């Protein structure tokens, strides 16, 4: 998709530059390049979040089994028989690797590498370091279980607190879109009729239409990236919001015949 997008962008610049279709080609090039990546990242992000939601339960069960006097391999064997949703297969892999003689620390590293979660990686690192230094693994597991649950609760609270800001960002964009349409029809169209095609500084109505269209696309793009930074701490995660606002702007812009 990325190569198709780049090819379309090059083609449109070469053959449609300064034509009425150029902006459309640019927009479609962006969507072709960004939509597949955004879709992939969205589902990957959801999967990681599911891992993170279940991981504290696994730590709690593992800690409980170790507290009862079991060794780590025995505790993992017990946990591998339980249902942890999307994490079940990974826990069974951990159990298989341990039974094959792979060191516990190496098994945890492989698990952390596979799930690709910074949240899980921190606790895995803590457990590995405690086990390596000869610390009380029972206390470490118990502490990791408590802290992971508390962190997820805090994360849920923050998400709830941030939700209103996301709504505000969408409202701001909707207001910008509405004001743009209003300015175009209530001011620029009548002015073009009076002035015989040219409005201000010799710019035609079509010139302003192109300007407003590009402003809306840029506003939607950067607004979405800001939302990604606010909600998840990653600019790239805001691409889905950017795409949503850009598509809505495009549909509204052309549906109203601007």
PDB file of C-alpha atoms in Angstrom:
ATOM      1  CA  UNK A   1       0.000   0.000   0.000  1.00  0.00           C
ATOM      2  CA  UNK A   2       2.804   2.430   0.790  1.00  0.00           C
ATOM      3  CA  UNK A   3       4.386   1.952  -2.642  1.00  0.00           C
ATOM      4  CA  UNK A   4       1.006   2.408  -4.316  1.00  0.00           C
ATOM      5  CA  UNK A   5       0.490   5.615  -2.357  1.00  0.00           C
ATOM      6  CA  UNK A   6       3.926   6.955  -3.316  1.00  0.00           C
ATOM      7  CA  UNK A   7       3.361   6.032  -6.972  1.00  0.00           C
ATOM      8  CA  UNK A   8      -0.036   7.736  -6.999  1.00  0.00           C
ATOM      9  CA  UNK A   9       1.446  10.817  -5.345  1.00  0.00           C
ATOM     10  CA  UNK A  10       4.228  10.982  -7.942  1.00  0.00           C
ATOM     11  CA  UNK A  11       1.775  10.425 -10.797  1.00  0.00           C
ATOM     12  CA  UNK A  12      -0.631  13.110  -9.586  1.00  0.00           C
ATOM     13  CA  UNK A  13       2.191  15.621  -9.097  1.00  0.00           C
ATOM     14  CA  UNK A  14       3.552  14.882 -12.557  1.00  0.00           C
ATOM     15  CA  UNK A  15       0.290  14.988 -14.523  1.00  0.00           C
ATOM     16  CA  UNK A  16      -2.334  16.761 -12.387  1.00  0.00           C
ATOM     17  CA  UNK A  17      -0.414  19.509 -10.616  1.00  0.00           C
ATOM     18  CA  UNK A  18      -2.392  22.789 -10.588  1.00  0.00           C
ATOM     19  CA  UNK A  19      -5.583  21.023 -11.691  1.00  0.00           C
ATOM     20  CA  UNK A  20      -8.847  20.609  -9.790  1.00  0.00           C
ATOM     21  CA  UNK A  21      -8.109  16.910  -9.212  1.00  0.00           C
ATOM     22  CA  UNK A  22      -4.692  17.356  -7.620  1.00  0.00           C
ATOM     23  CA  UNK A  23      -5.964  17.651  -4.035  1.00  0.00           C
ATOM     24  CA  UNK A  24      -8.132  14.574  -4.508  1.00  0.00           C
ATOM     25  CA  UNK A  25      -5.123  12.566  -5.642  1.00  0.00           C
ATOM     26  CA  UNK A  26      -3.086  13.773  -2.658  1.00  0.00           C
ATOM     27  CA  UNK A  27      -5.883  12.796  -0.274  1.00  0.00           C
ATOM     28  CA  UNK A  28      -6.354   9.346  -1.793  1.00  0.00           C
ATOM     29  CA  UNK A  29      -2.589   8.797  -1.757  1.00  0.00           C
ATOM     30  CA  UNK A  30      -2.566   9.543   1.961  1.00  0.00           C
ATOM     31  CA  UNK A  31      -5.515   7.240   2.652  1.00  0.00           C
ATOM     32  CA  UNK A  32      -4.036   4.372   0.624  1.00  0.00           C
ATOM     33  CA  UNK A  33      -0.768   4.675   2.520  1.00  0.00           C
ATOM     34  CA  UNK A  34      -2.134   5.358   6.000  1.00  0.00           C
ATOM     35  CA  UNK A  35      -5.316   3.279   6.215  1.00  0.00           C
ATOM     36  CA  UNK A  36      -3.746  -0.235   6.064  1.00  0.00           C
ATOM     37  CA  UNK A  37      -1.022   0.735   8.541  1.00  0.00           C
ATOM     38  CA  UNK A  38      -3.518   2.395  10.873  1.00  0.00           C
ATOM     39  CA  UNK A  39      -5.816  -0.638  10.747  1.00  0.00           C
ATOM     40  CA  UNK A  40      -2.919  -2.975  11.539  1.00  0.00           C
ATOM     41  CA  UNK A  41      -1.716  -0.782  14.410  1.00  0.00           C
ATOM     42  CA  UNK A  42      -5.240  -0.474  15.798  1.00  0.00           C
ATOM     43  CA  UNK A  43      -5.792  -4.226  16.053  1.00  0.00           C
ATOM     44  CA  UNK A  44      -2.264  -4.770  17.356  1.00  0.00           C
ATOM     45  CA  UNK A  45      -2.845  -2.106  20.016  1.00  0.00           C
ATOM     46  CA  UNK A  46      -6.115  -3.752  21.045  1.00  0.00           C
ATOM     47  CA  UNK A  47      -4.391  -7.126  21.334  1.00  0.00           C
ATOM     48  CA  UNK A  48      -1.616  -5.671  23.503  1.00  0.00           C
ATOM     49  CA  UNK A  49      -4.175  -3.991  25.752  1.00  0.00           C
ATOM     50  CA  UNK A  50      -5.945  -7.324  26.212  1.00  0.00           C
ATOM     51  CA  UNK A  51      -2.620  -8.890  27.188  1.00  0.00           C
ATOM     52  CA  UNK A  52      -2.093  -6.124  29.720  1.00  0.00           C
ATOM     53  CA  UNK A  53      -5.571  -6.481  31.205  1.00  0.00           C
ATOM     54  CA  UNK A  54      -5.112 -10.214  31.849  1.00  0.00           C
ATOM     55  CA  UNK A  55      -1.436 -10.196  32.860  1.00  0.00           C
ATOM     56  CA  UNK A  56      -2.090  -9.015  36.473  1.00  0.00           C
ATOM     57  CA  UNK A  57      -4.454 -11.993  36.973  1.00  0.00           C
ATOM     58  CA  UNK A  58      -1.742 -14.355  35.776  1.00  0.00           C
ATOM     59  CA  UNK A  59       0.756 -12.782  38.177  1.00  0.00           C
ATOM     60  CA  UNK A  60      -1.743 -13.064  41.038  1.00  0.00           C
ATOM     61  CA  UNK A  61      -2.359 -16.767  40.363  1.00  0.00           C
ATOM     62  CA  UNK A  62       1.362 -17.420  39.940  1.00  0.00           C
ATOM     63  CA  UNK A  63       2.105 -15.611  43.198  1.00  0.00           C
ATOM     64  CA  UNK A  64      -0.635 -17.524  45.018  1.00  0.00           C
ATOM     65  CA  UNK A  65       0.721 -20.868  43.811  1.00  0.00           C
ATOM     66  CA  UNK A  66       4.292 -19.994  44.817  1.00  0.00           C
ATOM     67  CA  UNK A  67       3.062 -18.811  48.235  1.00  0.00           C
ATOM     68  CA  UNK A  68       1.467 -22.220  48.761  1.00  0.00           C
ATOM     69  CA  UNK A  69       4.911 -23.830  48.492  1.00  0.00           C
ATOM     70  CA  UNK A  70       5.129 -24.688  44.798  1.00  0.00           C
ATOM     71  CA  UNK A  71       8.221 -24.100  42.705  1.00  0.00           C
ATOM     72  CA  UNK A  72       8.073 -21.748  39.716  1.00  0.00           C
ATOM     73  CA  UNK A  73       7.730 -24.627  37.180  1.00  0.00           C
ATOM     74  CA  UNK A  74       4.937 -26.194  39.238  1.00  0.00           C
ATOM     75  CA  UNK A  75       3.145 -22.860  39.608  1.00  0.00           C
ATOM     76  CA  UNK A  76       3.380 -22.199  35.861  1.00  0.00           C
ATOM     77  CA  UNK A  77       2.065 -25.725  35.183  1.00  0.00           C
ATOM     78  CA  UNK A  78      -0.995 -24.988  37.327  1.00  0.00           C
ATOM     79  CA  UNK A  79      -1.569 -21.646  35.612  1.00  0.00           C
ATOM     80  CA  UNK A  80      -1.250 -23.227  32.155  1.00  0.00           C
ATOM     81  CA  UNK A  81      -4.402 -25.253  32.865  1.00  0.00           C
ATOM     82  CA  UNK A  82      -6.490 -22.144  33.523  1.00  0.00           C
ATOM     83  CA  UNK A  83      -8.250 -19.867  31.087  1.00  0.00           C
ATOM     84  CA  UNK A  84      -6.633 -16.453  30.619  1.00  0.00           C
ATOM     85  CA  UNK A  85      -8.339 -15.558  27.381  1.00  0.00           C
ATOM     86  CA  UNK A  86      -5.955 -14.282  24.731  1.00  0.00           C
ATOM     87  CA  UNK A  87      -3.012 -14.901  27.088  1.00  0.00           C
ATOM     88  CA  UNK A  88      -3.753 -18.624  27.559  1.00  0.00           C
ATOM     89  CA  UNK A  89      -1.679 -19.844  24.608  1.00  0.00           C
ATOM     90  CA  UNK A  90       1.313 -17.763  25.683  1.00  0.00           C
ATOM     91  CA  UNK A  91       1.212 -19.145  29.218  1.00  0.00           C
ATOM     92  CA  UNK A  92       1.078 -22.666  27.825  1.00  0.00           C
ATOM     93  CA  UNK A  93       4.117 -21.829  25.700  1.00  0.00           C
ATOM     94  CA  UNK A  94       5.894 -20.675  28.867  1.00  0.00           C
ATOM     95  CA  UNK A  95       5.049 -23.994  30.507  1.00  0.00           C
ATOM     96  CA  UNK A  96       6.293 -26.013  27.513  1.00  0.00           C
ATOM     97  CA  UNK A  97       9.574 -24.122  27.336  1.00  0.00           C
ATOM     98  CA  UNK A  98      10.195 -24.621  31.058  1.00  0.00           C
ATOM     99  CA  UNK A  99       9.498 -28.358  30.789  1.00  0.00           C
ATOM    100  CA  UNK A 100      11.985 -28.513  27.893  1.00  0.00           C
ATOM    101  CA  UNK A 101      14.666 -27.135  30.176  1.00  0.00           C
ATOM    102  CA  UNK A 102      14.771 -23.530  28.988  1.00  0.00           C
ATOM    103  CA  UNK A 103      15.811 -21.253  31.905  1.00  0.00           C
ATOM    104  CA  UNK A 104      12.961 -19.337  33.529  1.00  0.00           C
ATOM    105  CA  UNK A 105      14.590 -15.966  32.816  1.00  0.00           C
ATOM    106  CA  UNK A 106      14.978 -16.773  29.117  1.00  0.00           C
ATOM    107  CA  UNK A 107      11.363 -17.924  28.928  1.00  0.00           C
ATOM    108  CA  UNK A 108      10.189 -14.619  30.397  1.00  0.00           C
ATOM    109  CA  UNK A 109      12.347 -12.671  27.944  1.00  0.00           C
ATOM    110  CA  UNK A 110      10.813 -14.531  25.007  1.00  0.00           C
ATOM    111  CA  UNK A 111       7.343 -13.931  26.396  1.00  0.00           C
ATOM    112  CA  UNK A 112       8.035 -10.215  26.825  1.00  0.00           C
ATOM    113  CA  UNK A 113       9.477  -9.971  23.307  1.00  0.00           C
ATOM    114  CA  UNK A 114       6.422 -11.639  21.786  1.00  0.00           C
ATOM    115  CA  UNK A 115       3.696  -9.580  23.486  1.00  0.00           C
ATOM    116  CA  UNK A 116       5.504  -6.285  22.694  1.00  0.00           C
ATOM    117  CA  UNK A 117       4.016  -4.509  25.691  1.00  0.00           C
ATOM    118  CA  UNK A 118       6.135  -1.947  27.598  1.00  0.00           C
ATOM    119  CA  UNK A 119       3.781  -2.449  30.559  1.00  0.00           C
ATOM    120  CA  UNK A 120       4.430  -6.204  30.736  1.00  0.00           C
ATOM    121  CA  UNK A 121       8.104  -5.761  29.908  1.00  0.00           C
ATOM    122  CA  UNK A 122       8.667  -3.664  33.044  1.00  0.00           C
ATOM    123  CA  UNK A 123       7.289  -6.344  35.356  1.00  0.00           C
ATOM    124  CA  UNK A 124       9.096  -9.127  33.521  1.00  0.00           C
ATOM    125  CA  UNK A 125      12.355  -7.215  33.954  1.00  0.00           C
ATOM    126  CA  UNK A 126      11.605  -6.767  37.671  1.00  0.00           C
ATOM    127  CA  UNK A 127      10.967 -10.497  38.153  1.00  0.00           C
ATOM    128  CA  UNK A 128      14.092 -11.472  36.197  1.00  0.00           C
ATOM    129  CA  UNK A 129      16.321  -9.121  38.189  1.00  0.00           C
ATOM    130  CA  UNK A 130      14.873 -10.272  41.518  1.00  0.00           C
ATOM    131  CA  UNK A 131      15.311 -13.912  40.559  1.00  0.00           C
ATOM    132  CA  UNK A 132      18.876 -13.271  39.369  1.00  0.00           C
ATOM    133  CA  UNK A 133      19.889 -11.419  42.549  1.00  0.00           C
ATOM    134  CA  UNK A 134      18.511 -14.146  44.777  1.00  0.00           C
ATOM    135  CA  UNK A 135      15.633 -12.087  46.173  1.00  0.00           C
ATOM    136  CA  UNK A 136      12.427 -13.495  47.609  1.00  0.00           C
ATOM    137  CA  UNK A 137      10.575 -14.441  44.427  1.00  0.00           C
ATOM    138  CA  UNK A 138       7.325 -14.850  46.346  1.00  0.00           C
ATOM    139  CA  UNK A 139       7.432 -11.268  47.562  1.00  0.00           C
ATOM    140  CA  UNK A 140       8.427 -10.015  44.130  1.00  0.00           C
ATOM    141  CA  UNK A 141       5.532 -11.817  42.421  1.00  0.00           C
ATOM    142  CA  UNK A 142       3.085 -10.599  45.052  1.00  0.00           C
ATOM    143  CA  UNK A 143       4.316  -7.016  44.709  1.00  0.00           C
ATOM    144  CA  UNK A 144       4.271  -7.195  40.902  1.00  0.00           C
ATOM    145  CA  UNK A 145       0.707  -8.502  40.971  1.00  0.00           C
ATOM    146  CA  UNK A 146      -0.509  -5.694  43.247  1.00  0.00           C
ATOM    147  CA  UNK A 147       1.332  -2.956  41.396  1.00  0.00           C
ATOM    148  CA  UNK A 148       0.218  -4.122  37.951  1.00  0.00           C
ATOM    149  CA  UNK A 149      -3.432  -4.112  39.036  1.00  0.00           C
ATOM    150  CA  UNK A 150      -3.066  -0.659  40.565  1.00  0.00           C
ATOM    151  CA  UNK A 151      -1.410   0.710  37.438  1.00  0.00           C
ATOM    152  CA  UNK A 152      -4.190  -0.645  35.211  1.00  0.00           C
ATOM    153  CA  UNK A 153      -6.791   0.921  37.507  1.00  0.00           C
ATOM    154  CA  UNK A 154      -4.985   4.259  37.295  1.00  0.00           C
ATOM    155  CA  UNK A 155      -4.805   3.892  33.516  1.00  0.00           C
ATOM    156  CA  UNK A 156      -8.562   3.301  33.328  1.00  0.00           C
ATOM    157  CA  UNK A 157      -9.193   6.380  35.474  1.00  0.00           C
ATOM    158  CA  UNK A 158      -6.942   8.491  33.261  1.00  0.00           C
ATOM    159  CA  UNK A 159      -8.714   7.204  30.166  1.00  0.00           C
ATOM    160  CA  UNK A 160     -12.035   8.239  31.669  1.00  0.00           C
ATOM    161  CA  UNK A 161     -10.659  11.683  32.499  1.00  0.00           C
ATOM    162  CA  UNK A 162      -9.226  12.147  29.007  1.00  0.00           C
ATOM    163  CA  UNK A 163     -12.437  11.151  27.184  1.00  0.00           C
ATOM    164  CA  UNK A 164     -14.020  14.634  27.545  1.00  0.00           C
ATOM    165  CA  UNK A 165     -10.941  16.208  25.949  1.00  0.00           C
ATOM    166  CA  UNK A 166     -11.314  13.929  22.934  1.00  0.00           C
ATOM    167  CA  UNK A 167     -14.917  15.040  22.574  1.00  0.00           C
ATOM    168  CA  UNK A 168     -13.793  18.664  22.811  1.00  0.00           C
ATOM    169  CA  UNK A 169     -11.199  18.113  20.076  1.00  0.00           C
ATOM    170  CA  UNK A 170     -13.858  16.667  17.770  1.00  0.00           C
ATOM    171  CA  UNK A 171     -16.192  19.549  18.622  1.00  0.00           C
ATOM    172  CA  UNK A 172     -13.469  22.072  17.805  1.00  0.00           C
ATOM    173  CA  UNK A 173     -12.902  20.403  14.466  1.00  0.00           C
ATOM    174  CA  UNK A 174     -16.647  20.300  13.774  1.00  0.00           C
ATOM    175  CA  UNK A 175     -16.866  24.004  14.620  1.00  0.00           C
ATOM    176  CA  UNK A 176     -13.973  24.771  12.273  1.00  0.00           C
ATOM    177  CA  UNK A 177     -15.660  22.771   9.515  1.00  0.00           C
ATOM    178  CA  UNK A 178     -18.992  24.511  10.086  1.00  0.00           C
ATOM    179  CA  UNK A 179     -17.434  27.985  10.129  1.00  0.00           C
ATOM    180  CA  UNK A 180     -15.566  27.225   6.917  1.00  0.00           C
ATOM    181  CA  UNK A 181     -18.753  26.175   5.113  1.00  0.00           C
ATOM    182  CA  UNK A 182     -20.639  29.171   6.527  1.00  0.00           C
ATOM    183  CA  UNK A 183     -17.923  31.620   5.480  1.00  0.00           C
ATOM    184  CA  UNK A 184     -17.843  30.144   1.996  1.00  0.00           C
ATOM    185  CA  UNK A 185     -21.594  30.338   1.348  1.00  0.00           C
ATOM    186  CA  UNK A 186     -22.498  33.425   3.383  1.00  0.00           C
ATOM    187  CA  UNK A 187     -19.597  35.647   2.389  1.00  0.00           C
ATOM    188  CA  UNK A 188     -17.409  34.404  -0.447  1.00  0.00           C
ATOM    189  CA  UNK A 189     -20.094  33.216  -2.879  1.00  0.00           C
ATOM    190  CA  UNK A 190     -22.066  36.507  -2.724  1.00  0.00           C
ATOM    191  CA  UNK A 191     -18.810  38.491  -2.975  1.00  0.00           C
ATOM    192  CA  UNK A 192     -17.748  36.588  -6.089  1.00  0.00           C
ATOM    193  CA  UNK A 193     -21.060  37.433  -7.739  1.00  0.00           C
ATOM    194  CA  UNK A 194     -20.686  41.115  -6.956  1.00  0.00           C
ATOM    195  CA  UNK A 195     -17.006  41.372  -7.890  1.00  0.00           C
ATOM    196  CA  UNK A 196     -17.336  39.378 -11.089  1.00  0.00           C
ATOM    197  CA  UNK A 197     -15.391  36.317 -10.051  1.00  0.00           C
ATOM    198  CA  UNK A 198     -12.562  37.868  -8.052  1.00  0.00           C
ATOM    199  CA  UNK A 199     -13.044  38.470  -4.329  1.00  0.00           C
ATOM    200  CA  UNK A 200     -10.036  39.668  -2.332  1.00  0.00           C
ATOM    201  CA  UNK A 201      -6.513  40.319  -3.638  1.00  0.00           C
ATOM    202  CA  UNK A 202      -7.561  38.999  -7.037  1.00  0.00           C
ATOM    203  CA  UNK A 203      -8.188  35.467  -5.740  1.00  0.00           C
ATOM    204  CA  UNK A 204     -11.101  33.653  -7.374  1.00  0.00           C
ATOM    205  CA  UNK A 205     -13.829  31.694  -5.626  1.00  0.00           C
ATOM    206  CA  UNK A 206     -12.172  28.471  -6.796  1.00  0.00           C
ATOM    207  CA  UNK A 207      -8.914  29.641  -5.229  1.00  0.00           C
ATOM    208  CA  UNK A 208     -10.600  30.113  -1.860  1.00  0.00           C
ATOM    209  CA  UNK A 209     -12.353  26.782  -2.199  1.00  0.00           C
ATOM    210  CA  UNK A 210      -8.988  25.081  -2.691  1.00  0.00           C
ATOM    211  CA  UNK A 211      -7.509  27.014   0.236  1.00  0.00           C
ATOM    212  CA  UNK A 212     -10.337  26.028   2.592  1.00  0.00           C
ATOM    213  CA  UNK A 213     -10.187  22.420   1.484  1.00  0.00           C
ATOM    214  CA  UNK A 214      -6.472  22.203   2.223  1.00  0.00           C
ATOM    215  CA  UNK A 215      -6.894  23.946   5.571  1.00  0.00           C
ATOM    216  CA  UNK A 216      -9.553  21.416   6.561  1.00  0.00           C
ATOM    217  CA  UNK A 217      -7.344  18.496   5.565  1.00  0.00           C
ATOM    218  CA  UNK A 218      -4.402  19.896   7.542  1.00  0.00           C
ATOM    219  CA  UNK A 219      -6.597  20.703  10.531  1.00  0.00           C
ATOM    220  CA  UNK A 220      -8.019  17.180  10.565  1.00  0.00           C
ATOM    221  CA  UNK A 221      -4.586  15.590  10.159  1.00  0.00           C
ATOM    222  CA  UNK A 222      -2.829  17.488  12.951  1.00  0.00           C
ATOM    223  CA  UNK A 223      -5.875  17.483  15.213  1.00  0.00           C
ATOM    224  CA  UNK A 224      -5.883  13.685  15.059  1.00  0.00           C
ATOM    225  CA  UNK A 225      -2.165  13.445  15.829  1.00  0.00           C
ATOM    226  CA  UNK A 226      -2.612  15.689  18.866  1.00  0.00           C
ATOM    227  CA  UNK A 227      -5.424  13.441  20.079  1.00  0.00           C
ATOM    228  CA  UNK A 228      -3.140  10.429  19.753  1.00  0.00           C
ATOM    229  CA  UNK A 229      -0.483  12.143  21.857  1.00  0.00           C
ATOM    230  CA  UNK A 230      -3.019  13.109  24.520  1.00  0.00           C
ATOM    231  CA  UNK A 231      -4.741   9.727  24.790  1.00  0.00           C
ATOM    232  CA  UNK A 232      -1.910   7.219  24.344  1.00  0.00           C
ATOM    233  CA  UNK A 233       1.256   9.281  24.514  1.00  0.00           C
ATOM    234  CA  UNK A 234       2.046   8.373  20.894  1.00  0.00           C
ATOM    235  CA  UNK A 235       1.480  10.727  17.981  1.00  0.00           C
ATOM    236  CA  UNK A 236       1.190   7.851  15.501  1.00  0.00           C
ATOM    237  CA  UNK A 237      -1.783   6.401  17.404  1.00  0.00           C
ATOM    238  CA  UNK A 238      -3.768   9.486  16.423  1.00  0.00           C
ATOM    239  CA  UNK A 239      -3.742   8.556  12.732  1.00  0.00           C
ATOM    240  CA  UNK A 240      -7.126   6.855  13.074  1.00  0.00           C
ATOM    241  CA  UNK A 241      -8.605  10.138  14.320  1.00  0.00           C
ATOM    242  CA  UNK A 242      -6.861  12.020  11.509  1.00  0.00           C
ATOM    243  CA  UNK A 243      -8.319   9.680   8.895  1.00  0.00           C
ATOM    244  CA  UNK A 244     -11.806   9.948  10.414  1.00  0.00           C
ATOM    245  CA  UNK A 245     -11.784  13.756  10.390  1.00  0.00           C
ATOM    246  CA  UNK A 246     -10.267  13.998   6.923  1.00  0.00           C
ATOM    247  CA  UNK A 247     -12.841  11.610   5.435  1.00  0.00           C
ATOM    248  CA  UNK A 248     -15.728  13.434   7.151  1.00  0.00           C
ATOM    249  CA  UNK A 249     -14.409  16.766   5.864  1.00  0.00           C
ATOM    250  CA  UNK A 250     -14.092  15.426   2.336  1.00  0.00           C
ATOM    251  CA  UNK A 251     -17.619  14.007   2.325  1.00  0.00           C
ATOM    252  CA  UNK A 252     -19.180  17.161   3.810  1.00  0.00           C
ATOM    253  CA  UNK A 253     -17.155  19.418   1.522  1.00  0.00           C
ATOM    254  CA  UNK A 254     -18.276  17.708  -1.651  1.00  0.00           C
ATOM    255  CA  UNK A 255     -21.769  16.757  -0.511  1.00  0.00           C
ATOM    256  CA  UNK A 256     -22.522  20.446   0.010  1.00  0.00           C
ATOM    257  CA  UNK A 257     -20.981  21.232  -3.360  1.00  0.00           C
ATOM    258  CA  UNK A 258     -18.317  23.568  -2.034  1.00  0.00           C
TER     259      UNK A 258
END
